[in-house]
Structures are given as C-alpha cells and as structure tokens.
Amino acid sequence: MTAVFGHNGPGLLFDDPVFGFPGESLFPVPALDATVDLVNADAGTQEPLVLGIAVQADDSSSATTTTTTTTTTTIDTLLLNHSSSPSPRSQLRKIAPKLTDNHAIAPRAQAGVQKPVVRSKRTPFKTASIRAETSLTRTLNSCVRCRYKITESSLYRTAFHHFEFFRLHPMVGPTYGDFHIKRPWTQNETKVLEFAQDSNIVLKLRVREFIPTAEELSSDDARGNKMYGIPWAIADPDEATRAVNLYTDRCIEAYLDTILDDSNRLVWDIFHWALRLSVFPEPNKLLSNVIRLWVVCRFLEGRWRCSGADALGAEGLSHRYSRNPIVQVPPFINYQMAAVFTERILQPLRVTVLKLLQDLILANKASNWFVITLCVFILLHNCELQCRFHRAFARRRGFPVRFVDMPIIRAIHSSAKTILAHFHYICKGQRPFSPDSNWDSPEMKKMAQLDEEQIFFLKKYQNLVRQKAAALQAVSLTHDYEEEYWFVSQIFDPDWVPRQTNEHSLLA
C-alpha cells in the first residue's frame, strides 16, 4: 500500500492484487499538517513514532529519470483522522475479486501481509456433560479420544504394587533391575546358571557374587525369602538380553505347544494361521512380533526353576506358594530376570507391535483385515492369560479379593477396549462372525480382501463360533475376567459395546 498525490488530491494506492486493484485510489487521505523526514532523522533523537509514506513520480520523457519525495506523518494523526471512516479492508472485501491463481497470491505472501486472526468469544457450556469433558481434558492434558490410542495400550505388568520391594525397585525405566547400582563384587569369578520354565529348553545366564548392604539384607521377596539371601546378580544385562532373545527364538513353538490346547480349534487355529503367515509367503513383521510378545509375556508368570547342577544353594528356599516343589531361582536373580524381560525385551516389542497394528488399521485397506484380526485375537488372548495369572496369584496366597493389583487389571481392560473398538471399526458395519454373514457377498469382499484358502478357513471358523455362541455370550457378560474366552469372545459379538468393568477388585 502506497500513498500518492495525484491531480485529485492525496489518496492511498493499493497495489495488493488480493485486496485491491493496481493503480486505483480507493479513498482520500487527509491533509498532513506535520511531516518528519524519516530518512534524515537522527536515530538517537526521542521523536514520536512516525509513518513514512513514499511518493514516486515517473517522467515519461526519460525512462532513467526518477524523482522521489518522502512525506511522513505520525501514526496517531493518521488513526485519528480515520477513526470515523469505514475500515478499508471491509470495503475491499466487497469489491476485491476472489483470485485462485497461486501466482497472484505470491506477491502478497512476499510482502509479508498476513490475514488477521479473529478469535471467537468463548460461549457458556451448553450442557453439563460438555463442561465435564472439558474439565477432564484439562486434567489429562489431552482429549480423551487421543489418550485411548492403540499405541498407548498396556500389554503386561511392569510392577507388583502390592509388595514394597517391587515398589522401590522398578522393573522398567533407567533404574530397572538395579543394574545402575555399582556393586562391591567379591571376586572376578563368574558362574553360568541354567534356568528353565515350561519346557526343557535352557536359558543360560552369567552371574556374579556381590556384598549386599545391611539395609538390603532386611528385604523380602514375594515368597517369604530374603531378597539378598543368595547375594548373586546378573553380571552383564546386555549379555543377558542377548541370551534371552536367543532363548525366545528357540522356544516359541515349545511354548505354544505347552500352553495352548490343540483340541481347542477356536484358539489354536488362529495361532496356527498367525505362525504360518509370519514366515510364508513372505515374513510378516507384525505377526512374528506379536507371537514373540505373547511368548515373552509368559516369562513373567513365574514357574522358573534352576535346572543345572549348580543352584547357588537355592535348594533350601521356601516355595510355600509354588504349586510343585522345584528348585527356585535365587530371589534377586529372579527379580533381575523379570526386569530384563520387561525393560529390554517386552518394551521394544510392545512399541513395535502396537505401532505396526495402528498403521495397518489407519491405512484402511481391505487387504489388511485378516492380519489385523489375527493380531487382535492374540493380543486379547494375552489379556486373558494375564488376568488368569493374577487371579491364580491372589488365590495361592489366600488374599480375600480376586485380584491384588487392580491398577494392572484396569490397564488391561482399558487396552482391550481400545483394541476391540478399532477392530470393530475396520469391519465397516459388517458382522463377519455372525451366523447370517456371507463371505462371498460384495459387502464382505469390500471389508476384507481374502484368498480362497482364507475364505474357506473363515467359513469353518464361523461354524465354530456359531457352535459356541451361547457360551461365548454368557461369559462375556460376567465379571469373571480370568475365564476362558472373556476377552476374545468380544471379537465375535455382532452388537459389541465396551463392557462395564469394575474399578475395584471383587471379593474372592
């Protein structure tokens, strides 16, 4: 915008291609009583702020001769004289053409002209529920819907809140497993211990003896033993992590055979398909990692025993809560093993699995439906086994409630609801496992892109679901979270809604 003085008196020349027409004087400028030359003004003087308006006249007889006059006035004077006039911008909006040419908008962007931000005035809350939601958003520092994302799901326990030692010694984070503590080692000699859980496959870890402090000697574990009664620790957590990964590679099929019942086709067939597609026709990273995560989660459910000749004297440890007499793992080594499982193995797996699953869902491709279904089933089955372990834990120790650590159970429920909501969303309004569903219909083909073998399997699986429909529906409406099918049955519910779950543990 440039001020000019033409034959008709002073005026403002708008050369902005968006809000004005080049070379057109739109409204007059009042006479300027006071002028200040900004070019020649002393920078050190305390003169009032002024607005410089350049006037340029071109001599038509000579293209090389240009005369420039600088005329300025104070901002206060200009605003005062125009206070009663309509806004120039409001007038321009009425007459300015709506240009869509990017080249026409470019000069305005280069000139640094920005559209003013108009903030709407906050209105009162229309309902009490909206007020409550806004309050919750401020408390959580984010919208509720953003907090319930798949990537925020909890898939395993990270602590035992009921026991003091595990509250003070976390299994996740920078201080996991107390590996950050510089131990006074007794000697440089190390030993290799052999451990096993649900199979004869052996996990070998190198351990080292240390001198515990007087304060540490008073700590107890969860079985009534002194935590530092056998003062040996894992010598190198990085080496232990590599050993656990190798152990996992070797024992995946053994864990599936031991824990799953191959006669239960509703569960076994899903794991069989997931295991097959994880390697054929080409490796599927999501399925291979979700199976691996399912297996490593079983590592946190106890049953570890010393299987080698040397047990560091653990033969005399109390096993009053154990179902079968075994040579238990020394308490502090057992705690560090759980910390390695959680922080070094499960945490990266969790991030990878949930990120890949979320990406497949958000891609909204029919070709992803079958893989997503397999992954969701395995994750929900893991939730089921987690609840079953915590129920058995409370029962073995004689607690009067079903679950000791309700924060863990609440996190499991929240994660399961989030995963189920995303699964039913990708079904696009279809009921894939209901008795009246037709896998050959155009609607189902639009939902899921399947080959002939997968369609044949889903038709057979649909019959299995129909045979167990009454039992599946009945168990999903109870609060027996540890019961078989409580979580996975909600995949097959054609009218699924999130289940109401207890915030506090029920009596045993």
Short mmCIF file of C-alpha atoms in Angstrom, two decimals:
data_model
loop_
_atom_site.label_atom_id
_atom_site.label_comp_id
_atom_site.label_asym_id
_atom_site.label_seq_id
_atom_site.Cartn_x
_atom_site.Cartn_y
_atom_site.Cartn_z
CA MET A 1 0.00 0.00 0.00
CA THR A 2 1.47 3.32 -1.09
CA ALA A 3 0.29 6.92 -0.61
CA VAL A 4 0.17 9.04 -3.76
CA PHE A 5 -0.65 12.64 -4.50
CA GLY A 6 -2.37 12.94 -7.85
CA HIS A 7 -4.43 15.55 -9.63
CA ASN A 8 -7.46 14.82 -7.48
CA GLY A 9 -5.64 15.25 -4.18
CA PRO A 10 -3.92 12.78 -1.84
CA GLY A 11 -5.05 9.19 -1.66
CA LEU A 12 -3.94 5.58 -0.96
CA LEU A 13 -2.87 3.46 -3.87
CA PHE A 14 -3.49 -0.27 -3.37
CA ASP A 15 -1.12 -2.45 -5.30
CA ASP A 16 -2.17 -5.61 -3.42
CA PRO A 17 -3.60 -7.99 -6.05
CA VAL A 18 -5.81 -9.71 -3.45
CA PHE A 19 -7.41 -6.80 -1.62
CA GLY A 20 -7.22 -4.05 -4.27
CA PHE A 21 -6.73 -3.16 -7.89
CA PRO A 22 -3.30 -1.99 -9.06
CA GLY A 23 -3.14 1.73 -9.53
CA GLU A 24 -6.61 2.56 -8.17
CA SER A 25 -7.07 5.20 -5.47
CA LEU A 26 -9.85 4.00 -3.21
CA PHE A 27 -10.24 6.67 -0.53
CA PRO A 28 -8.69 10.07 0.21
CA VAL A 29 -6.04 10.78 2.77
CA PRO A 30 -6.49 13.85 4.96
CA ALA A 31 -4.12 16.76 4.70
CA LEU A 32 -0.87 16.21 6.52
CA ASP A 33 -0.08 19.06 8.91
CA ALA A 34 3.12 17.74 10.39
CA THR A 35 5.86 15.98 8.47
CA VAL A 36 9.03 14.30 9.55
CA ASP A 37 11.76 13.09 7.23
CA LEU A 38 12.49 9.53 8.44
CA VAL A 39 15.45 9.17 6.13
CA ASN A 40 17.34 12.14 7.58
CA ALA A 41 16.11 11.78 11.17
CA ASP A 42 18.70 11.25 13.86
CA ALA A 43 18.41 7.71 15.24
CA GLY A 44 19.28 8.95 18.70
CA THR A 45 16.51 11.55 19.00
CA GLN A 46 13.39 10.83 21.00
CA GLU A 47 10.94 11.78 18.28
CA PRO A 48 7.42 10.27 18.21
CA LEU A 49 6.95 7.18 16.04
CA VAL A 50 6.06 8.22 12.52
CA LEU A 51 4.68 6.57 9.45
CA GLY A 52 6.68 7.11 6.26
CA ILE A 53 4.69 7.34 3.05
CA ALA A 54 6.70 7.32 -0.18
CA VAL A 55 5.55 9.17 -3.26
CA GLN A 56 7.05 8.32 -6.63
CA ALA A 57 6.55 10.19 -9.92
CA ASP A 58 7.80 8.91 -13.25
CA ASP A 59 8.98 11.22 -16.02
CA SER A 60 7.53 9.83 -19.25
CA SER A 61 10.17 11.60 -21.35
CA SER A 62 13.05 9.74 -19.75
CA ALA A 63 12.96 6.17 -18.51
CA THR A 64 16.09 6.71 -16.46
CA THR A 65 14.97 9.79 -14.55
CA THR A 66 13.05 9.22 -11.31
CA THR A 67 12.06 11.71 -8.66
CA THR A 68 11.17 10.52 -5.19
CA THR A 69 9.63 12.56 -2.42
CA THR A 70 9.22 11.28 1.09
CA THR A 71 6.34 12.56 3.13
CA THR A 72 5.53 11.24 6.59
CA THR A 73 3.05 11.76 9.38
CA THR A 74 2.61 10.37 12.84
CA ILE A 75 0.56 7.19 13.34
CA ASP A 76 -1.59 8.91 15.94
CA THR A 77 -2.58 11.62 13.45
CA LEU A 78 -3.45 9.10 10.74
CA LEU A 79 -5.57 6.92 13.04
CA LEU A 80 -7.34 9.95 14.50
CA ASN A 81 -8.36 11.26 11.09
CA HIS A 82 -9.69 7.86 10.02
CA SER A 83 -11.41 6.81 13.24
CA SER A 84 -14.84 7.64 11.85
CA SER A 85 -14.25 6.14 8.40
CA PRO A 86 -15.23 2.57 7.46
CA SER A 87 -12.44 0.02 7.58
CA PRO A 88 -10.51 -0.04 4.27
CA ARG A 89 -10.25 -3.81 4.47
CA SER A 90 -14.00 -4.21 4.95
CA GLN A 91 -14.60 -2.07 1.84
CA LEU A 92 -12.07 -4.01 -0.17
CA ARG A 93 -13.62 -7.38 0.62
CA LYS A 94 -16.81 -6.25 -1.11
CA ILE A 95 -15.15 -5.32 -4.36
CA ALA A 96 -11.98 -7.42 -4.49
CA PRO A 97 -12.20 -10.41 -6.86
CA LYS A 98 -11.65 -13.88 -5.40
CA LEU A 99 -8.43 -14.93 -7.06
CA THR A 100 -7.40 -18.56 -7.13
CA ASP A 101 -4.24 -18.14 -9.15
CA ASN A 102 -1.27 -19.04 -6.97
CA HIS A 103 0.90 -16.61 -8.91
CA ALA A 104 -1.43 -13.77 -7.99
CA ILE A 105 -1.24 -14.61 -4.29
CA ALA A 106 2.54 -14.89 -4.26
CA PRO A 107 3.31 -11.12 -4.15
CA ARG A 108 1.12 -10.75 -1.09
CA ALA A 109 2.97 -13.54 0.69
CA GLN A 110 6.29 -12.00 -0.24
CA ALA A 111 5.17 -8.64 1.10
CA GLY A 112 4.54 -10.22 4.49
CA VAL A 113 0.84 -9.33 4.62
CA GLN A 114 -0.97 -11.74 6.93
CA LYS A 115 -4.66 -12.22 7.42
CA PRO A 116 -5.62 -11.06 10.92
CA VAL A 117 -6.54 -13.84 13.37
CA VAL A 118 -10.10 -13.41 14.59
CA ARG A 119 -10.66 -15.24 17.86
CA SER A 120 -14.22 -16.13 18.63
CA LYS A 121 -15.53 -15.23 22.03
CA ARG A 122 -15.94 -18.16 24.39
CA THR A 123 -19.58 -19.04 24.96
CA PRO A 124 -21.07 -20.73 28.03
CA PHE A 125 -21.19 -24.53 28.11
CA LYS A 126 -24.41 -25.78 26.56
CA THR A 127 -24.65 -28.90 28.74
CA ALA A 128 -23.17 -30.19 31.95
CA SER A 129 -21.62 -33.15 30.11
CA ILE A 130 -19.62 -30.84 27.83
CA ARG A 131 -18.38 -28.96 30.89
CA ALA A 132 -17.30 -32.26 32.48
CA GLU A 133 -15.50 -33.37 29.31
CA THR A 134 -13.64 -30.06 29.10
CA SER A 135 -12.59 -30.38 32.73
CA LEU A 136 -11.33 -33.91 32.14
CA THR A 137 -9.39 -32.75 29.08
CA ARG A 138 -7.62 -30.11 31.16
CA THR A 139 -6.82 -32.69 33.83
CA LEU A 140 -5.40 -35.23 31.38
CA ASN A 141 -3.69 -32.57 29.23
CA SER A 142 -5.23 -34.09 26.12
CA CYS A 143 -8.53 -35.11 24.63
CA VAL A 144 -9.86 -38.40 25.94
CA ARG A 145 -10.07 -39.89 22.46
CA CYS A 146 -6.37 -39.16 21.92
CA ARG A 147 -5.37 -40.95 25.10
CA TYR A 148 -7.19 -44.13 24.11
CA LYS A 149 -4.96 -44.95 21.17
CA ILE A 150 -3.67 -48.39 20.34
CA THR A 151 -0.09 -47.24 20.88
CA GLU A 152 -0.94 -46.34 24.50
CA SER A 153 -2.14 -49.86 25.36
CA SER A 154 -0.65 -51.84 28.25
CA LEU A 155 0.04 -55.46 27.38
CA TYR A 156 1.78 -56.77 30.52
CA ARG A 157 2.53 -55.89 34.10
CA THR A 158 5.51 -53.68 34.84
CA ALA A 159 5.49 -53.96 38.65
CA PHE A 160 3.92 -55.61 41.68
CA HIS A 161 2.44 -52.66 43.53
CA HIS A 162 1.38 -54.84 46.45
CA PHE A 163 4.95 -55.66 47.53
CA GLU A 164 7.22 -52.99 48.97
CA PHE A 165 10.41 -54.21 47.34
CA PHE A 166 8.92 -54.02 43.84
CA ARG A 167 7.56 -50.54 44.52
CA LEU A 168 11.02 -49.30 45.49
CA HIS A 169 12.90 -51.25 42.81
CA PRO A 170 11.18 -50.76 39.42
CA MET A 171 11.46 -53.23 36.59
CA VAL A 172 11.23 -50.54 33.92
CA GLY A 173 12.96 -47.23 33.36
CA PRO A 174 16.57 -46.11 33.78
CA THR A 175 16.92 -47.87 37.16
CA TYR A 176 15.42 -51.18 36.04
CA GLY A 177 16.74 -54.26 37.79
CA ASP A 178 19.12 -52.22 39.97
CA PHE A 179 21.74 -52.59 37.25
CA HIS A 180 22.70 -48.94 37.76
CA ILE A 181 23.99 -49.71 41.27
CA LYS A 182 27.74 -50.26 41.45
CA ARG A 183 28.05 -53.50 43.35
CA PRO A 184 31.05 -54.42 45.51
CA TRP A 185 31.86 -57.71 43.80
CA THR A 186 33.56 -60.33 45.95
CA GLN A 187 35.80 -61.60 43.17
CA ASN A 188 36.18 -61.60 39.42
CA GLU A 189 34.95 -65.17 39.07
CA THR A 190 31.54 -65.65 37.44
CA LYS A 191 29.27 -68.66 37.11
CA VAL A 192 26.79 -69.71 34.45
CA LEU A 193 23.42 -70.80 35.80
CA GLU A 194 20.85 -72.77 33.83
CA PHE A 195 17.13 -71.98 34.10
CA ALA A 196 14.01 -73.48 32.55
CA GLN A 197 10.31 -72.67 32.70
CA ASP A 198 7.66 -74.66 30.83
CA SER A 199 9.94 -76.76 28.65
CA ASN A 200 13.31 -78.45 28.73
CA ILE A 201 14.91 -75.65 26.73
CA VAL A 202 17.54 -73.99 28.92
CA LEU A 203 18.26 -70.30 29.45
CA LYS A 204 21.88 -69.72 30.48
CA LEU A 205 22.85 -66.55 32.36
CA ARG A 206 26.22 -65.49 33.72
CA VAL A 207 26.04 -64.34 37.36
CA ARG A 208 28.44 -62.83 39.87
CA GLU A 209 28.59 -62.65 43.67
CA PHE A 210 28.40 -59.29 45.49
CA ILE A 211 28.30 -57.96 49.04
CA PRO A 212 24.84 -56.60 49.98
CA THR A 213 24.42 -53.67 52.36
CA ALA A 214 22.95 -54.05 55.82
CA GLU A 215 19.76 -52.35 54.66
CA GLU A 216 19.39 -54.73 51.74
CA LEU A 217 19.65 -57.79 53.97
CA SER A 218 16.26 -56.96 55.52
CA SER A 219 14.32 -57.04 52.22
CA ASP A 220 11.93 -59.91 51.49
CA ASP A 221 10.71 -61.32 48.21
CA ALA A 222 7.15 -62.35 47.35
CA ARG A 223 7.58 -65.93 48.62
CA GLY A 224 8.81 -65.34 52.14
CA ASN A 225 12.53 -65.50 51.33
CA LYS A 226 15.19 -62.87 51.90
CA MET A 227 15.73 -60.98 48.66
CA TYR A 228 19.52 -60.87 49.15
CA GLY A 229 19.80 -64.20 50.97
CA ILE A 230 21.77 -65.50 47.99
CA PRO A 231 23.82 -62.41 47.02
CA TRP A 232 24.37 -63.16 43.36
CA ALA A 233 23.38 -60.90 40.46
CA ILE A 234 23.37 -60.97 36.67
CA ALA A 235 26.88 -59.99 35.62
CA ASP A 236 26.03 -58.13 32.39
CA PRO A 237 22.48 -57.03 31.44
CA ASP A 238 23.39 -56.60 27.76
CA GLU A 239 24.74 -60.13 27.58
CA ALA A 240 21.64 -61.36 29.42
CA THR A 241 19.40 -59.60 26.89
CA ARG A 242 21.11 -61.36 24.00
CA ALA A 243 20.77 -64.69 25.80
CA VAL A 244 17.03 -64.14 26.38
CA ASN A 245 16.48 -63.25 22.72
CA LEU A 246 18.24 -66.43 21.61
CA TYR A 247 16.22 -68.43 24.12
CA THR A 248 13.00 -66.91 22.77
CA ASP A 249 13.93 -67.82 19.20
CA ARG A 250 14.37 -71.44 20.21
CA CYS A 251 11.30 -71.87 22.41
CA ILE A 252 8.39 -70.20 20.59
CA GLU A 253 6.89 -73.41 19.26
CA ALA A 254 7.52 -75.18 22.58
CA TYR A 255 5.56 -72.52 24.48
CA LEU A 256 2.69 -72.67 22.00
CA ASP A 257 2.52 -76.46 22.35
CA THR A 258 2.74 -76.35 26.15
CA ILE A 259 0.29 -73.55 26.93
CA LEU A 260 -2.27 -73.91 24.14
CA ASP A 261 -4.65 -76.83 23.73
CA ASP A 262 -4.59 -78.01 20.13
CA SER A 263 -8.06 -79.53 20.58
CA ASN A 264 -9.49 -76.04 21.13
CA ARG A 265 -9.78 -75.05 17.48
CA LEU A 266 -11.19 -71.62 18.32
CA VAL A 267 -7.81 -70.59 19.74
CA TRP A 268 -5.35 -72.99 18.15
CA ASP A 269 -6.38 -72.28 14.56
CA ILE A 270 -5.77 -68.55 14.98
CA PHE A 271 -2.27 -69.09 16.36
CA HIS A 272 -1.57 -71.64 13.62
CA TRP A 273 -2.52 -69.14 10.90
CA ALA A 274 -0.53 -66.35 12.54
CA LEU A 275 2.56 -68.55 12.85
CA ARG A 276 2.22 -69.61 9.22
CA LEU A 277 1.74 -66.09 7.81
CA SER A 278 4.63 -64.78 9.89
CA VAL A 279 7.01 -66.64 7.57
CA PHE A 280 5.04 -67.52 4.42
CA PRO A 281 4.58 -66.42 1.66
CA GLU A 282 6.85 -63.65 2.93
CA PRO A 283 7.83 -62.70 6.50
CA ASN A 284 5.18 -60.63 8.27
CA LYS A 285 6.84 -58.45 10.90
CA LEU A 286 3.64 -57.72 12.82
CA LEU A 287 2.59 -61.34 13.25
CA SER A 288 6.08 -62.60 14.11
CA ASN A 289 6.47 -59.88 16.73
CA VAL A 290 3.02 -60.32 18.28
CA ILE A 291 3.65 -64.06 18.70
CA ARG A 292 7.03 -63.28 20.21
CA LEU A 293 5.43 -60.77 22.59
CA TRP A 294 2.81 -63.35 23.62
CA VAL A 295 5.57 -65.84 24.46
CA VAL A 296 7.75 -63.39 26.42
CA CYS A 297 4.71 -62.29 28.45
CA ARG A 298 4.57 -65.87 29.73
CA PHE A 299 8.11 -65.39 31.06
CA LEU A 300 6.65 -63.01 33.68
CA GLU A 301 4.27 -65.63 35.06
CA GLY A 302 6.76 -67.47 37.24
CA ARG A 303 7.45 -71.20 37.15
CA TRP A 304 11.15 -70.60 36.50
CA ARG A 305 13.44 -73.16 38.12
CA CYS A 306 17.13 -73.93 38.38
CA SER A 307 17.76 -76.82 36.01
CA GLY A 308 21.55 -77.11 36.24
CA ALA A 309 23.83 -78.82 38.72
CA ASP A 310 24.72 -75.57 40.50
CA ALA A 311 21.84 -73.64 42.10
CA LEU A 312 23.94 -71.48 44.49
CA GLY A 313 22.21 -73.06 47.47
CA ALA A 314 18.68 -72.27 46.26
CA GLU A 315 17.57 -75.80 47.11
CA GLY A 316 16.70 -74.63 50.61
CA LEU A 317 14.49 -71.71 49.58
CA SER A 318 10.88 -71.64 50.70
CA HIS A 319 8.38 -72.46 48.00
CA ARG A 320 5.18 -72.32 50.06
CA TYR A 321 3.31 -70.59 47.23
CA SER A 322 4.56 -72.87 44.50
CA ARG A 323 2.23 -75.50 43.07
CA ASN A 324 5.01 -78.07 42.75
CA PRO A 325 8.28 -78.43 44.67
CA ILE A 326 11.02 -77.01 42.48
CA VAL A 327 14.49 -75.55 42.93
CA GLN A 328 13.63 -71.90 42.73
CA VAL A 329 15.69 -69.19 41.13
CA PRO A 330 17.63 -67.11 43.73
CA PRO A 331 15.30 -64.18 44.58
CA PHE A 332 17.46 -61.27 43.44
CA ILE A 333 18.42 -63.03 40.19
CA ASN A 334 14.74 -63.80 39.65
CA TYR A 335 13.91 -60.09 40.07
CA GLN A 336 16.64 -59.07 37.62
CA MET A 337 15.47 -61.64 35.09
CA ALA A 338 11.95 -60.17 35.23
CA ALA A 339 13.44 -56.69 34.78
CA VAL A 340 15.36 -57.80 31.68
CA PHE A 341 12.23 -59.46 30.27
CA THR A 342 10.20 -56.30 30.83
CA GLU A 343 12.54 -53.42 30.01
CA ARG A 344 14.85 -54.92 27.41
CA ILE A 345 12.57 -57.41 25.59
CA LEU A 346 8.90 -56.52 26.08
CA GLN A 347 9.14 -52.74 25.95
CA PRO A 348 10.64 -52.63 22.42
CA LEU A 349 8.28 -55.40 21.29
CA ARG A 350 5.26 -53.53 22.62
CA VAL A 351 6.20 -50.33 20.78
CA THR A 352 6.81 -52.20 17.53
CA VAL A 353 3.65 -54.32 17.65
CA LEU A 354 1.28 -51.50 18.55
CA LYS A 355 2.80 -49.10 16.03
CA LEU A 356 2.55 -51.66 13.20
CA LEU A 357 -1.01 -52.57 14.19
CA GLN A 358 -2.09 -48.94 14.30
CA ASP A 359 -0.51 -48.26 10.91
CA LEU A 360 -2.38 -51.18 9.34
CA ILE A 361 -5.69 -50.03 10.81
CA LEU A 362 -5.24 -46.41 9.75
CA ALA A 363 -4.24 -47.50 6.24
CA ASN A 364 -7.89 -48.59 5.84
CA LYS A 365 -7.08 -51.30 3.30
CA ALA A 366 -9.20 -54.40 2.86
CA SER A 367 -6.06 -56.46 2.30
CA ASN A 368 -5.01 -55.81 5.93
CA TRP A 369 -8.17 -57.14 7.57
CA PHE A 370 -7.11 -60.77 8.01
CA VAL A 371 -3.71 -59.93 9.54
CA ILE A 372 -5.32 -57.36 11.85
CA THR A 373 -7.86 -59.95 13.02
CA LEU A 374 -5.14 -62.48 13.85
CA CYS A 375 -3.11 -59.86 15.73
CA VAL A 376 -6.11 -58.57 17.70
CA PHE A 377 -7.09 -62.09 18.74
CA ILE A 378 -3.59 -62.86 20.03
CA LEU A 379 -3.41 -59.59 21.98
CA LEU A 380 -6.80 -60.24 23.60
CA HIS A 381 -5.82 -63.81 24.40
CA ASN A 382 -2.74 -62.39 26.11
CA CYS A 383 -5.04 -60.16 28.21
CA GLU A 384 -7.00 -63.26 29.18
CA LEU A 385 -3.88 -65.11 30.32
CA GLN A 386 -2.69 -62.04 32.24
CA CYS A 387 -5.93 -61.89 34.23
CA ARG A 388 -5.83 -65.64 34.81
CA PHE A 389 -2.32 -65.37 36.24
CA HIS A 390 -3.26 -62.53 38.61
CA ARG A 391 -6.36 -64.41 39.78
CA ALA A 392 -4.28 -67.52 40.49
CA PHE A 393 -1.67 -65.35 42.23
CA ALA A 394 -4.29 -63.99 44.66
CA ARG A 395 -5.81 -67.44 45.22
CA ARG A 396 -2.49 -69.16 46.00
CA ARG A 397 -1.61 -66.54 48.59
CA GLY A 398 -5.02 -66.56 50.21
CA PHE A 399 -6.00 -62.95 49.50
CA PRO A 400 -9.70 -62.20 50.14
CA VAL A 401 -10.05 -60.49 46.75
CA ARG A 402 -9.91 -61.75 43.20
CA PHE A 403 -7.08 -59.51 42.08
CA VAL A 404 -4.36 -57.99 44.24
CA ASP A 405 -3.04 -55.32 41.84
CA MET A 406 -6.12 -53.62 40.41
CA PRO A 407 -4.10 -50.91 38.58
CA ILE A 408 -2.75 -53.69 36.36
CA ILE A 409 -6.23 -55.13 35.76
CA ARG A 410 -7.67 -51.70 34.96
CA ALA A 411 -4.87 -51.08 32.45
CA ILE A 412 -5.57 -54.45 30.80
CA HIS A 413 -9.28 -53.64 30.46
CA SER A 414 -8.61 -50.19 29.05
CA SER A 415 -6.23 -51.61 26.46
CA ALA A 416 -8.61 -54.40 25.47
CA LYS A 417 -11.48 -51.95 24.96
CA THR A 418 -9.29 -49.73 22.79
CA ILE A 419 -8.14 -52.64 20.63
CA LEU A 420 -11.69 -54.00 20.29
CA ALA A 421 -13.06 -50.60 19.31
CA HIS A 422 -10.52 -50.32 16.50
CA PHE A 423 -11.24 -53.87 15.32
CA HIS A 424 -14.99 -53.36 15.07
CA TYR A 425 -14.35 -50.08 13.29
CA ILE A 426 -12.42 -51.76 10.47
CA CYS A 427 -15.30 -54.22 9.99
CA LYS A 428 -17.13 -51.30 8.32
CA GLY A 429 -20.51 -52.14 9.80
CA GLN A 430 -20.31 -55.83 8.83
CA ARG A 431 -20.73 -58.74 11.25
CA PRO A 432 -18.09 -61.14 9.94
CA PHE A 433 -18.65 -63.91 12.50
CA SER A 434 -22.43 -63.79 12.87
CA PRO A 435 -24.38 -66.85 11.58
CA ASP A 436 -26.00 -64.91 8.73
CA SER A 437 -22.76 -63.46 7.34
CA ASN A 438 -21.91 -64.42 3.77
CA TRP A 439 -18.21 -64.35 2.99
CA ASP A 440 -19.00 -64.38 -0.75
CA SER A 441 -21.09 -61.19 -0.64
CA PRO A 442 -19.80 -57.94 -2.19
CA GLU A 443 -20.02 -56.21 1.21
CA MET A 444 -17.73 -58.74 2.86
CA LYS A 445 -15.29 -58.60 -0.04
CA LYS A 446 -15.19 -54.84 0.35
CA MET A 447 -14.40 -55.24 4.04
CA ALA A 448 -11.73 -57.93 3.62
CA GLN A 449 -9.61 -58.91 0.64
CA LEU A 450 -9.02 -62.65 1.07
CA ASP A 451 -7.76 -65.55 -0.99
CA GLU A 452 -9.74 -68.77 -1.44
CA GLU A 453 -7.94 -70.60 1.36
CA GLN A 454 -8.59 -67.81 3.84
CA ILE A 455 -12.28 -67.66 2.88
CA PHE A 456 -12.55 -71.43 3.33
CA PHE A 457 -10.96 -71.16 6.78
CA LEU A 458 -13.23 -68.29 7.87
CA LYS A 459 -16.34 -70.20 6.83
CA LYS A 460 -15.26 -73.15 9.00
CA TYR A 461 -14.31 -70.78 11.81
CA GLN A 462 -17.72 -69.14 11.53
CA ASN A 463 -19.29 -72.53 12.24
CA LEU A 464 -17.10 -72.93 15.34
CA VAL A 465 -18.24 -69.56 16.63
CA ARG A 466 -21.87 -70.48 16.00
CA GLN A 467 -21.48 -73.72 17.96
CA LYS A 468 -20.02 -71.87 20.97
CA ALA A 469 -22.18 -68.74 20.62
CA ALA A 470 -24.21 -69.28 23.80
CA ALA A 471 -21.13 -69.92 25.97
CA LEU A 472 -19.24 -67.01 24.44
CA GLN A 473 -22.10 -64.61 25.04
CA ALA A 474 -22.65 -65.80 28.60
CA VAL A 475 -19.04 -65.46 29.76
CA SER A 476 -18.55 -62.04 28.21
CA LEU A 477 -21.41 -60.60 30.29
CA THR A 478 -19.88 -61.64 33.62
CA HIS A 479 -17.09 -60.11 35.70
CA ASP A 480 -15.04 -63.32 35.61
CA TYR A 481 -12.21 -61.73 33.68
CA GLU A 482 -9.93 -64.71 34.17
CA GLU A 483 -12.34 -67.13 32.49
CA GLU A 484 -11.61 -68.58 29.08
CA TYR A 485 -12.99 -66.50 26.17
CA TRP A 486 -13.92 -63.47 28.32
CA PHE A 487 -11.79 -61.19 26.13
CA VAL A 488 -11.66 -62.97 22.76
CA SER A 489 -15.42 -63.61 22.68
CA GLN A 490 -15.98 -59.89 22.21
CA ILE A 491 -14.44 -60.15 18.74
CA PHE A 492 -17.40 -62.29 17.66
CA ASP A 493 -20.11 -60.13 19.24
CA PRO A 494 -22.16 -58.67 16.33
CA ASP A 495 -23.55 -55.89 18.56
CA TRP A 496 -20.40 -55.17 20.51
CA VAL A 497 -20.27 -52.35 23.02
CA PRO A 498 -17.50 -51.77 25.59
CA ARG A 499 -18.09 -53.88 28.69
CA GLN A 500 -18.60 -52.21 32.04
CA THR A 501 -15.71 -53.41 34.22
CA ASN A 502 -15.07 -53.00 37.92
CA GLU A 503 -12.71 -50.32 39.14
CA HIS A 504 -12.12 -52.20 42.40
CA SER A 505 -11.45 -55.85 42.98
CA LEU A 506 -14.36 -58.11 43.84
CA LEU A 507 -14.29 -60.41 46.80
CA ALA A 508 -12.85 -63.85 46.17
#
